[in-house]
CSV table of C-alpha atoms in Angstrom, one decimal:
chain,number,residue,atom,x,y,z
A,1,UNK,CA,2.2,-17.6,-17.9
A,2,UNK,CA,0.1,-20.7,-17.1
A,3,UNK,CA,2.2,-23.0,-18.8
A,4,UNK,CA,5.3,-21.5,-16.7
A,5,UNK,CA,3.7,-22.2,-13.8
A,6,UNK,CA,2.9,-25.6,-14.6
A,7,UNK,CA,6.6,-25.6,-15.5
A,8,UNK,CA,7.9,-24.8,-12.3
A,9,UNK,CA,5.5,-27.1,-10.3
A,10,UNK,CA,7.0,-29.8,-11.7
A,11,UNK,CA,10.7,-28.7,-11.2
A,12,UNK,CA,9.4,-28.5,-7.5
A,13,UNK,CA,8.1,-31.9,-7.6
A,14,UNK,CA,11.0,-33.9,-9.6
A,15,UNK,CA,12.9,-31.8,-6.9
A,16,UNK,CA,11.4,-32.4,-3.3
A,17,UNK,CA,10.9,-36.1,-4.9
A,18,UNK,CA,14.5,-36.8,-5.7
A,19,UNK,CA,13.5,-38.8,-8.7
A,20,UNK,CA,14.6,-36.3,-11.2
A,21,UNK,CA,17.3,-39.2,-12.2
A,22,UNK,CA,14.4,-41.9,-14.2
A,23,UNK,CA,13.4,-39.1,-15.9
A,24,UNK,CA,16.8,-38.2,-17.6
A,25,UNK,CA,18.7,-40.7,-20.1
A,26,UNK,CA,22.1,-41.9,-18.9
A,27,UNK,CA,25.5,-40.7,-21.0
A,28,UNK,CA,26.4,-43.6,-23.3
A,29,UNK,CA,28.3,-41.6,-25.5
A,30,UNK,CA,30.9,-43.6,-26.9
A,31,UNK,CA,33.3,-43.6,-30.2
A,32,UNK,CA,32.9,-46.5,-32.4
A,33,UNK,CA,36.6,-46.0,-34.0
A,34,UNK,CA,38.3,-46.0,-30.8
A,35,UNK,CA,38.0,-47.2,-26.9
A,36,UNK,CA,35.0,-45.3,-24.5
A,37,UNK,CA,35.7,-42.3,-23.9
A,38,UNK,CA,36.4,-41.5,-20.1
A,39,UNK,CA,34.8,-38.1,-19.3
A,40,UNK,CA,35.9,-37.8,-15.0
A,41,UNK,CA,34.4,-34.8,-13.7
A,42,UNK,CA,35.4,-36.0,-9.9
A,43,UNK,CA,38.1,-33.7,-9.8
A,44,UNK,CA,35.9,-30.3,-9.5
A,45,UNK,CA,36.6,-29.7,-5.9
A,46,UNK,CA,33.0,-27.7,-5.7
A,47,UNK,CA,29.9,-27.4,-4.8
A,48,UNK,CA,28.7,-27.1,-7.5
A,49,UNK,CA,30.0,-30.9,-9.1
A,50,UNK,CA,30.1,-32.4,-5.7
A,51,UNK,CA,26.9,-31.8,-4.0
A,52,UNK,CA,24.0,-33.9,-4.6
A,53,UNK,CA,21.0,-31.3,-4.8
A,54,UNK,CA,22.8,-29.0,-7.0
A,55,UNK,CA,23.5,-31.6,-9.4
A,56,UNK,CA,19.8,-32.3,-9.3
A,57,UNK,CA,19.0,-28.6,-9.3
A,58,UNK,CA,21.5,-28.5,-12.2
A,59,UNK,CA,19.3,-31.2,-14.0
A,60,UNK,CA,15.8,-30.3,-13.1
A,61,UNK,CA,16.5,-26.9,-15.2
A,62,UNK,CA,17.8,-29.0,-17.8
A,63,UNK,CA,14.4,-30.7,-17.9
A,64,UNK,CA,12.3,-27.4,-17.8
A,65,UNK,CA,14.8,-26.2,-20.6
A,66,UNK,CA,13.6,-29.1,-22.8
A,67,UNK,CA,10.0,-29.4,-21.8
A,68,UNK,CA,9.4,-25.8,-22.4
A,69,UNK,CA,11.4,-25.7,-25.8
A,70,UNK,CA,12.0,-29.1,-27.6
A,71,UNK,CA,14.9,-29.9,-27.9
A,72,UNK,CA,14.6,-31.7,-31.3
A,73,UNK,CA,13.9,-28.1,-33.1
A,74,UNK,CA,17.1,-27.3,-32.4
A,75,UNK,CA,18.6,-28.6,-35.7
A,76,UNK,CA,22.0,-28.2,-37.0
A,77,UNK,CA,20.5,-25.9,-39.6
A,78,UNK,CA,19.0,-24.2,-36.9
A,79,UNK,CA,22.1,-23.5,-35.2
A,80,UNK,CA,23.9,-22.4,-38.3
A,81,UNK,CA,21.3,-19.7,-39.0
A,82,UNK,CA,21.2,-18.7,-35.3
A,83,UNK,CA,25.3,-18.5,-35.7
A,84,UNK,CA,25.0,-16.7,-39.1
A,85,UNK,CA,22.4,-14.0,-37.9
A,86,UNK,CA,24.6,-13.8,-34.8
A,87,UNK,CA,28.0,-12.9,-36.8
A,88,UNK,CA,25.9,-10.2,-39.2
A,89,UNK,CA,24.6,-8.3,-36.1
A,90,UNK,CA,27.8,-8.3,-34.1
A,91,UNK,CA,30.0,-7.5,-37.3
A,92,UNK,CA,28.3,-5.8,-39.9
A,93,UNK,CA,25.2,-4.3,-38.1
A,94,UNK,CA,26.7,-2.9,-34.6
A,95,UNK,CA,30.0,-3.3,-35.8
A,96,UNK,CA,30.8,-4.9,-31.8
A,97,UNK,CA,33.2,-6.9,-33.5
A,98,UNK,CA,36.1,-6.2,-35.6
A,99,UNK,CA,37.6,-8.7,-37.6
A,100,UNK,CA,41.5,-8.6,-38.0
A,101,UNK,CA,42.1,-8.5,-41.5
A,102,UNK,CA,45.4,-10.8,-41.5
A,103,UNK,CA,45.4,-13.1,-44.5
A,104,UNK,CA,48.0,-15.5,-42.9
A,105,UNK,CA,46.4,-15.4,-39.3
A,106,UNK,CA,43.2,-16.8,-41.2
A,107,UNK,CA,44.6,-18.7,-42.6
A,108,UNK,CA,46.5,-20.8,-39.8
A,109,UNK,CA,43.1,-20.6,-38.2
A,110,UNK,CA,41.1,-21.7,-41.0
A,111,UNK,CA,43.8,-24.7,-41.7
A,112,UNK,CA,43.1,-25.7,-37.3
A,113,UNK,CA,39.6,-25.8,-38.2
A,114,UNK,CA,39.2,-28.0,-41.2
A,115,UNK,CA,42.0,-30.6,-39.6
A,116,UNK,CA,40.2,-30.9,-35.9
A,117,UNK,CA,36.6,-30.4,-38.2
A,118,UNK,CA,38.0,-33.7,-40.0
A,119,UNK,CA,38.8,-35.6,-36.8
A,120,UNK,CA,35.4,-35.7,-35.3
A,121,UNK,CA,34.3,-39.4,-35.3
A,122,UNK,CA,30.9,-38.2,-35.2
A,123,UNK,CA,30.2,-35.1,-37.1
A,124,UNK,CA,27.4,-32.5,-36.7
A,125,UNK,CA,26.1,-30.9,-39.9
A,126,UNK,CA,26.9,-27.6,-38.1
A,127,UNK,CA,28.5,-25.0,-40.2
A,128,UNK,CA,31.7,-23.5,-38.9
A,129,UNK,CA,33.3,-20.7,-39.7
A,130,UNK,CA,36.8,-19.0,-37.7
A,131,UNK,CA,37.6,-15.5,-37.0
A,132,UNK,CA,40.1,-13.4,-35.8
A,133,UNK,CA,39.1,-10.3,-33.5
A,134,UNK,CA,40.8,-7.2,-32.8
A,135,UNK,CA,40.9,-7.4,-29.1
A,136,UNK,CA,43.6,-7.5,-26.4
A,137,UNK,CA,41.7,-10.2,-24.4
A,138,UNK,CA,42.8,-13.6,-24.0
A,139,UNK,CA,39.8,-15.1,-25.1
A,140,UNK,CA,38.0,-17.6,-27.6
A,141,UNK,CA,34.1,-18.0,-28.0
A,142,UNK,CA,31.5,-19.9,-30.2
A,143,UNK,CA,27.9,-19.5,-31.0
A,144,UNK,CA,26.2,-21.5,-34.1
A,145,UNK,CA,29.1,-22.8,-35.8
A,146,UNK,CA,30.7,-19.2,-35.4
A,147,UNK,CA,34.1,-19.4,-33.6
A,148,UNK,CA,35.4,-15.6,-32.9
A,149,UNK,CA,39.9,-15.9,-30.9
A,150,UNK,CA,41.4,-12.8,-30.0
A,151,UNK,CA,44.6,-10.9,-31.1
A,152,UNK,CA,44.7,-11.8,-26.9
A,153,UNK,CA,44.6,-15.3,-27.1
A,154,UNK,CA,46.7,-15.5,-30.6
A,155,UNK,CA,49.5,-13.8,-28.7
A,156,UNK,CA,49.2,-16.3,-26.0
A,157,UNK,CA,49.1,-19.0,-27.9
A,158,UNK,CA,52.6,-17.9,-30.3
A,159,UNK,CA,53.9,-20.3,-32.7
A,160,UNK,CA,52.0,-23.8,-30.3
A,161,UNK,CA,50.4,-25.4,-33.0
A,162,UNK,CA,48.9,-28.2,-30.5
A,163,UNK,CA,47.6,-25.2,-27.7
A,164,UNK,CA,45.9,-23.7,-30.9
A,165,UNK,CA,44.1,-26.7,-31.6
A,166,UNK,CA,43.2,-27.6,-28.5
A,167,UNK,CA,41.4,-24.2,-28.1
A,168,UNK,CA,39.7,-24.3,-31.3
A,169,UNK,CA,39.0,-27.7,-30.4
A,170,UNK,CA,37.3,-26.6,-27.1
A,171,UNK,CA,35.1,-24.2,-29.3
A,172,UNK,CA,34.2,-26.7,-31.2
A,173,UNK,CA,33.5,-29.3,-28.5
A,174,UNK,CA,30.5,-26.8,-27.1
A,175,UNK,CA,28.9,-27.2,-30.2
A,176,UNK,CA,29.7,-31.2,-31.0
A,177,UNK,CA,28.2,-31.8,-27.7
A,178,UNK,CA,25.2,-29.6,-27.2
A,179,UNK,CA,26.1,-26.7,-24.6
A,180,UNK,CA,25.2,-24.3,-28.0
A,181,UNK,CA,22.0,-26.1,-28.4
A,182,UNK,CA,20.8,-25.3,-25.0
A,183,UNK,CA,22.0,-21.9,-25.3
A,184,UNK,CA,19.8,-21.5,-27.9
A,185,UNK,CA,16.4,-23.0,-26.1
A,186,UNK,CA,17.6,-20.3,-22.8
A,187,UNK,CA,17.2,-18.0,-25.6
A,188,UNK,CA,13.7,-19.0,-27.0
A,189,UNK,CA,12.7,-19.5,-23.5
A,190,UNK,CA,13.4,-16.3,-22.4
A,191,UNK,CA,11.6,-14.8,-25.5
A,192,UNK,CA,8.8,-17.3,-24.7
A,193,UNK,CA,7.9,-16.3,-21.5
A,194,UNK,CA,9.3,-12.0,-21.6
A,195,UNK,CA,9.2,-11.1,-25.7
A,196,UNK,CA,11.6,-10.1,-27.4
A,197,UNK,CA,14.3,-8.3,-25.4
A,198,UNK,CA,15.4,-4.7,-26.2
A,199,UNK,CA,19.0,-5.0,-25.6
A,200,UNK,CA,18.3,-7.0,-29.1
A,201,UNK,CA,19.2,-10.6,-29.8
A,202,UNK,CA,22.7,-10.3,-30.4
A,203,UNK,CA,23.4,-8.9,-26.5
A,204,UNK,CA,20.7,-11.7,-25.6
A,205,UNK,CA,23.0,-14.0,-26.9
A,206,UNK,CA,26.7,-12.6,-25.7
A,207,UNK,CA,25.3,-12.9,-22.3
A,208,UNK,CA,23.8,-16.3,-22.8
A,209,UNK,CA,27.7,-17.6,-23.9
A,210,UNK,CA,29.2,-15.5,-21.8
A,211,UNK,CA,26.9,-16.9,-18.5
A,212,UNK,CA,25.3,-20.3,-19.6
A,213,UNK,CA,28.2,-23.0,-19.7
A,214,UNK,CA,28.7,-24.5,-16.2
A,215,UNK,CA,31.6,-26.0,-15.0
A,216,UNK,CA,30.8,-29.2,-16.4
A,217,UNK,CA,30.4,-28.2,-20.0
A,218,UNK,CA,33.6,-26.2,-19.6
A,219,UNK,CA,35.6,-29.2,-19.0
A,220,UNK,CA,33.5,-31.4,-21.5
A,221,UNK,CA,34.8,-29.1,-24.1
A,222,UNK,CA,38.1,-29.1,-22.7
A,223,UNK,CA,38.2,-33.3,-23.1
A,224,UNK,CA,37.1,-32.9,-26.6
A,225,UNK,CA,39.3,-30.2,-27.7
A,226,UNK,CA,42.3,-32.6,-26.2
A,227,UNK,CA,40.9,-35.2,-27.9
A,228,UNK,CA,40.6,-34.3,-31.7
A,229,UNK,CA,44.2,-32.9,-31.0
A,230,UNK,CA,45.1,-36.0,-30.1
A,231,UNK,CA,44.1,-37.8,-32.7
A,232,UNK,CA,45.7,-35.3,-34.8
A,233,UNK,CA,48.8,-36.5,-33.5
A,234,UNK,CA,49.7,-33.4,-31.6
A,235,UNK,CA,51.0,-33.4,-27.9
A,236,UNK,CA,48.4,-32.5,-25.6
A,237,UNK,CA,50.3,-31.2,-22.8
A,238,UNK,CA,49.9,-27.7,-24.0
A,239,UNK,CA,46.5,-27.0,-22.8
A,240,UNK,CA,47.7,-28.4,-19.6
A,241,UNK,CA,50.7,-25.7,-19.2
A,242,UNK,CA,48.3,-22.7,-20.6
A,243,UNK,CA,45.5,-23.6,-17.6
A,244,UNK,CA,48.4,-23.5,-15.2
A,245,UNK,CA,49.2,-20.2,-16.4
A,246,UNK,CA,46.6,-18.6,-16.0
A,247,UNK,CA,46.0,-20.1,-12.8
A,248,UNK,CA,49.0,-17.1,-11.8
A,249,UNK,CA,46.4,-14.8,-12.8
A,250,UNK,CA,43.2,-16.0,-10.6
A,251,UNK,CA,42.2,-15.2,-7.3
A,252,UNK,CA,43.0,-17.4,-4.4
A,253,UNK,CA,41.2,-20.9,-4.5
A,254,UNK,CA,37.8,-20.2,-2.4
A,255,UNK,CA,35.2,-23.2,-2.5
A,256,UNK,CA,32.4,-20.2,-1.9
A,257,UNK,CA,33.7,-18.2,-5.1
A,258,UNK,CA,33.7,-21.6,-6.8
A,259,UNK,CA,30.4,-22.6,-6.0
A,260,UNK,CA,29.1,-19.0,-8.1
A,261,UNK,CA,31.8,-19.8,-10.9
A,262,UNK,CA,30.3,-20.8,-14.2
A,263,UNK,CA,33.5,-21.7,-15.1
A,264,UNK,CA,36.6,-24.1,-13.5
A,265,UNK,CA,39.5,-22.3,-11.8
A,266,UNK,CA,41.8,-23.1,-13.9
A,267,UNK,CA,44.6,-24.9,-11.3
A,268,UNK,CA,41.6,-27.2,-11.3
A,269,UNK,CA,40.9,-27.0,-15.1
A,270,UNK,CA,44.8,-28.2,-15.2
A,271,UNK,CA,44.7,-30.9,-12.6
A,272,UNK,CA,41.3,-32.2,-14.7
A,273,UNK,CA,42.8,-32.0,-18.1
A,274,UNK,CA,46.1,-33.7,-16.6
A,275,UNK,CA,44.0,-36.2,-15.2
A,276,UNK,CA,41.9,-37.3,-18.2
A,277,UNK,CA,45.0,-36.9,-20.7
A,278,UNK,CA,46.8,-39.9,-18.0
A,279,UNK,CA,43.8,-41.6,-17.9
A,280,UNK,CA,43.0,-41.8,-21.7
A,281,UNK,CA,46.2,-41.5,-23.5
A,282,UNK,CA,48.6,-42.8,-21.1
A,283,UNK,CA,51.0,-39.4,-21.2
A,284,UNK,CA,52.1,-37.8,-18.1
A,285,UNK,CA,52.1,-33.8,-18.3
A,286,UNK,CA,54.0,-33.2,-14.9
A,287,UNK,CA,53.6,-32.0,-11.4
A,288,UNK,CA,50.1,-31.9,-10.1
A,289,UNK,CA,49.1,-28.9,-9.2
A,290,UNK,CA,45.7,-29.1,-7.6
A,291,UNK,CA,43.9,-26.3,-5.7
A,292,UNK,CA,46.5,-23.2,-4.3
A,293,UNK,CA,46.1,-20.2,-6.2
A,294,UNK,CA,48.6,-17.4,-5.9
A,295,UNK,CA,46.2,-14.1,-4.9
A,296,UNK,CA,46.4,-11.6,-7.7
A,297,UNK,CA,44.1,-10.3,-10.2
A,298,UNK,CA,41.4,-12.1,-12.4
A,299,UNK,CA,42.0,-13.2,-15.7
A,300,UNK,CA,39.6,-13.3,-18.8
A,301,UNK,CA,38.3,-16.4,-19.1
A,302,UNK,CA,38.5,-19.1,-22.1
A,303,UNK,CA,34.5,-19.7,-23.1
C-alpha cells in the first residue's frame, strides 16, 4: 500500500506540474519499407482527444501503469501464455465460449490471418491464433495473440474479403502496437495492489478488453488493420462503409456521452478512417460524413 501511495503522489505531481511530457518518449514509429506512417487523431471531436489535461491525465496513468509494473516483462512469450491460459478458461474450463465448428469458416479465417500476419513490416513474436464463436453479436476481440469474430460479425461481413481483413487486421493491430501489453500490466496491477480477484482471471480479463482501449487505441488499430490490407492489395474503403453503418445503429452524437466513450462513435470512426485512407494512400472513399447520428438504439461495438 505504501508503494501505491508513493505511486499516486507522483501522478499528482507530474500532474499539477504539467511536465508529464519530458518524462514520456515521443512516437517515432516509422516503417522502414515504405513512407512514415501518418497516424491523425485530430478528427476525434471529444474531450477526451481534444482537451489538454485529459490527454495528460490519459498519460500520467500510462506512467503509473509502467512504473508500478515494467513494462519490459511483458514479453511476447508472455503475452502468448496470458492469451493461451485465457482461451483454456473461456473455452474448455467455463465453457463462456463456444467455438463454431465450421471447417471452411476457419479456414477463410485462418487464410486472413497468416496473409495480414505476413504483411507486418515489423513482426511481434506474438502467437496468433483465430476463432469463430457462436454468438449473434457483431463483434471481434483479441487478448494474447487470441483473436475470437462472431457468427455476428461473419454475417456482417458476407463474402468482403477486404472488410474481413481489415477487422482481423484491427485485432491484430491492438496487439502489434501494445494496447494488449498494457492490458496485461492493468491486470498485474490490479492483482498487485487487491489479490487475486474472485470473479477469476478470465472475467478479470473480458472486462479489462472489453473497458481498457481508449479512443485512441481504437483508431490506432483501425490505421493498422487498413494498412496491412492495403498492402495486401485489397480496397480499403470497406471498413469505411461498415463504420458508417453502424453509425445508423448509435445514439445521437453527444460530446458529453463521447467524453465517457472508450470507444469512437463510429460516424467519427468513418470520417477518421476516410481521412487517414486520403491522406496515406491517396483514395477517396466518398461523402464525408462527420458527426450527425440518427437517434436509435446502440450497437455492439468492434473491440
Amino acid at each position: 500500500m505504501t508503494r501505491m501511495i508513493a505511486i499516486i503522489a507522483l501522478f499528482v505531481q507530474l500532474v499539477s506540474c504539467q511536465e508529464l511530457d519530458r518524462f514520456i518518449p515521443k512516437d517515432t514509429t516509422t516503417d522502414t519499407t515504405e513512407r512514415p506512417r501518418t497516424y491523425s487523431y485530430a478528427c476525434l471531436d471529444s474531450a477526451v482527444s481534444g482537451n489538454r489535461v485529459n490527454r495528460t491525465l490519459g498519460r500520467a496513468g500510462d506512467l503509473i501503469r509502467d512504473i508500478a509494473v515494467n513494462e519490459n516483462k511483458i514479453t511476447d512469450e508472455v503475452q502468448s501464455e496470458y492469451g493461451a491460459t485465457f482461451h483454456q478458461q473461456m473455452v474448455v474450463e467455463q465453457k463462456e465460449f463456444v467455438l463454431l465448428k465450421d471447417a471452411a469458416v476457419q479456414g477463410r479465417l485462418q487464410t486472413a490471418l497468416d496473409k495480414l500476419l505476413a504483411a507486418r513490416t515489423r513482426p511481434s513474436k506474438i502467437d496468433y491464433h483465430i476463432y469463430a464463436l457462436k454468438d449473434t453479436a457483431i463483434n471481434a476481440f483479441t487478448f494474447g495473440g487470441r483473436i475470437y469474430v462472431t457468427q455476428g460479425m461473419l454475417r456482417k461481413i458476407g463474402n468482403n474479403t477486404s472488410l474481413l481483413y481489415a477487422i482481423v487486421g484491427h485485432e491484430i493491430g491492438h496487439s502489434e502496437e501494445g494496447h494488449i501489453k498494457k492490458t496485461i500490466q492493468d491486470l498485474q496491477l490490479t492483482n498487485n495492489i487487491f489479490g487475486e480477484a474472485n470473479a477469476g482471471f478470465a472475467l478479470q480479463v473480458m472486462k479489462l478488453i472489453t473497458a481498457s482501449f481508449n479512443q485512441k487505441n481504437e483508431l490506432e488499430a483501425d490505421y493498422y488493420g487498413v494498412e496491412l490490407t492495403h498492402r495486401l492489395q485489397q480496397e480499403v474503403c470497406s471498413a469505411v462503409k461498415f463504420w458508417r453503418e453502424m453509425a445508423s445503429n448509435e445514439n445521437r452524437y453527444s460530446q458529453v456521452e463521447d467524453f465517457f466513450r472508450t470507444h469512437p462513435f463510429s460516424g467519427l470512426r468513418a470520417q477518421c478512417l476516410e481521412d487517414h485512407i486520403m491522406a496515406n494512400f491517396g483514395t477517396s472513399c466518398g461523402e464525408n460524413r462527420k458527426g450527425v447520428l440518427p437517434q436509435v438504439e446502440e450497437k455492439p461495438v468492434l473491440k
